[in-house]
């Protein structure tokens, strides 16, 4: 099996300050990788580079495109990259309002990606939107409400529906459960796990919450000061951490 | 099926003056198909550590750990994930699940992960839960609020849902009453009968004597310096 | 004559605007930025249209101005007088006689010929603006043909009103490429955007010029199951009896009495002159028109 994503030597600096340095890894179809580290560790910079929001200084981000096989998404043209980000990729922002159109109804938010790839039948678009709302546990009768009338957890679920409606293969998530109540977090985690399995999604999840990655991620990458200090199976990294920083991180988690 | 060959392990505590603690040297054992081997030795002698190394949960410093064709000691994460999905099951002492997920789904999950049809997976989960005397009214609830014994049984049901060729059992009968202990014993015997290789830790001597073909004292793998 | 340069603007400025117009004609529907000048009238009164008219007028032209179809509103009259004074061109109210027609919010009912130019006044040239506030982003969307958002607006219409409620400034796709705001004309006029004449659009405040060359394919956006409809009031003109023209509704008394009449005054007058008469009409008289 070929990797879906092959990242080699990705580095990004902001002047003298290192964003992320020489990051390489493979991600296979159906695999979920967590990237953990504290604020400023470079995990968000790395995610931006991978998702094409930020151009890295060096390195390649090869993605297994449906049409042309492995392509470096950094050197491909912007229209191609934006097309990928509408079809094969999804990006779930920490703050739902960064990923939603707050002045457009829930149905319109979910339907946008469909219309962006050419759907022109209102009834079918609406049907798919309602189907996706139910899959993320939002009642069909909310389809015409604006996200501003939704709770934080519902907004986040709507963002996920909006992203997954076109059947992407790779999902980038930036602190998807950040800022949510613990009970809402649990529901979202459950939902994400189910979707990842049903759709055979690959995902890269950036978070500082080790409990989230333990439940969601197959593999883990630990970052500190822009460098990857440790990688491995999630439970192995958390239960038998090798690097001093990871040991500190794991031992600093409050036990409930 | 399972071959542990001259395996060693140490922990380095970077935040405690980088102290390196060797915990295992020269560990070797072999488990054939249909065989159940018990790890014995006093508390802290490394039974759980060795079991976790076989599962890939702990890294291995030296030696080989063959499970089927895969050397877990050096395997890539995704190969270990595939091994865990199809070949190697693990019943730990603790149940770790996503909150809010119904018990029946928790038990069916290993089957769903191997691509089993959803209704078949759920049906199998229900049979297991029923056999282990988990009342039906609890099936739709999350096991996070269950008693210790109930959680243990959910964990066992989950571990036996898929017919793994190799199984690791960490105290499967602890905190179980007589009736359920008997159920678990027969489940282990059934697994042996279908040819599963099993490595287990049993404090319950009667249970150990009944299902285990051999005992391996891990005290023999404890480094001299650490004694 | 006058102390002003012909048609008010200096020749350099007119050349600059003509270059923008030519570029607009070369890339139908594409918004060409231009250095909009201060004009002796407030923004919103047609400064974009006036600059485009000034750039295309020649001394031989015959000029007509309509505002919502009418030749006799303040805005239409003042712009017509402006060019009478600064360019000395002939003016007319008859669509067939005009070579350049400046319009606000209508397309004349009379089909335009290939020797005529229609100049639109445009308040907001960017059709994506209401959904995407960032100019950088909307330009990128145009350049990459990412027009899904335009349909989101129509989707919202249907989900809220049961039909596409957008009645004017209805978005169109020009020659299969650029999505364009046809200025706030009623959607009744959208089919007429496919015409023999040259169509030029000027937005003074937003500093954009765009164009639709003759015989260009202009398609109104819609859904397969909610096709575009060029709607009008279901009525005939009460003055001339026309059933095919866009109508204005007029409240005529305090009892809520109302009448419908052609928004295109020249079209209505022409029909009445030819003897057509509506339900509340009276026979045409020269001085009453």
XYZ file of N, CA, C and O in Angstrom, chain B residues 48 51-52 55 57 84 88-93 155 158-160 164 166-170:
88
model
N 4.121 -7.774 33.533
C 3.344 -6.848 32.698
C 4.231 -6.159 31.673
O 3.806 -5.907 30.539
N 4.732 -8.416 28.788
C 3.496 -8.523 28.013
C 3.266 -7.278 27.168
O 2.892 -7.353 26.000
N 3.531 -6.115 27.760
C 3.364 -4.860 27.024
C 4.355 -4.757 25.868
O 4.058 -4.163 24.828
N 3.060 -6.669 23.019
C 1.960 -5.952 22.383
C 2.442 -4.701 21.628
O 1.696 -4.091 20.882
N 3.369 -2.033 23.146
C 3.019 -0.882 23.978
C 4.265 -0.280 24.627
O 4.364 0.925 24.825
N -2.218 -5.787 15.586
C -3.207 -5.705 16.664
C -4.619 -5.856 16.136
O -5.506 -6.353 16.814
N -3.230 -10.063 16.998
C -2.842 -10.087 18.403
C -3.852 -9.324 19.263
O -3.996 -8.105 19.138
N -4.562 -10.056 20.117
C -5.510 -9.417 21.014
C -4.903 -9.199 22.391
O -3.921 -9.836 22.766
N -5.490 -8.301 23.147
C -4.928 -7.957 24.448
C -6.066 -7.615 25.401
O -6.857 -6.706 25.125
N -6.158 -8.362 26.481
C -7.138 -8.005 27.509
C -6.352 -7.416 28.669
O -5.643 -8.129 29.380
N -6.449 -6.110 28.812
C -5.692 -5.461 29.876
C -6.540 -5.433 31.147
O -7.691 -5.864 31.148
N -5.968 -4.926 32.214
C -6.734 -4.850 33.458
C -7.648 -3.639 33.482
O -8.513 -3.531 34.324
N -14.316 -5.749 29.033
C -12.974 -5.799 28.474
C -12.683 -7.177 27.881
O -12.092 -7.297 26.797
N -14.665 -7.726 24.696
C -14.021 -6.988 23.616
C -12.788 -7.744 23.107
O -12.556 -7.862 21.904
N -12.002 -8.260 24.057
C -10.774 -8.962 23.695
C -11.022 -10.276 22.968
O -10.180 -10.730 22.194
N -12.195 -10.883 23.210
C -12.506 -12.165 22.568
C -13.459 -12.014 21.387
O -13.864 -13.003 20.786
N -8.650 -13.806 17.531
C -7.230 -13.541 17.301
C -6.437 -14.837 17.365
O -6.673 -15.657 18.259
N -3.436 -14.904 18.326
C -2.589 -14.769 19.515
C -3.274 -13.843 20.512
O -3.884 -12.852 20.116
N -3.171 -14.174 21.797
C -3.878 -13.394 22.814
C -2.972 -13.134 24.003
O -2.208 -14.011 24.426
N -3.063 -11.938 24.538
C -2.367 -11.593 25.771
C -3.440 -11.303 26.821
O -4.337 -10.501 26.588
N -3.352 -11.980 27.967
C -4.372 -11.813 29.005
C -3.703 -11.347 30.287
O -2.879 -12.052 30.858
N -4.059 -10.167 30.743
C -3.467 -9.628 31.967
C -4.516 -9.719 33.072
O -5.448 -8.916 33.121
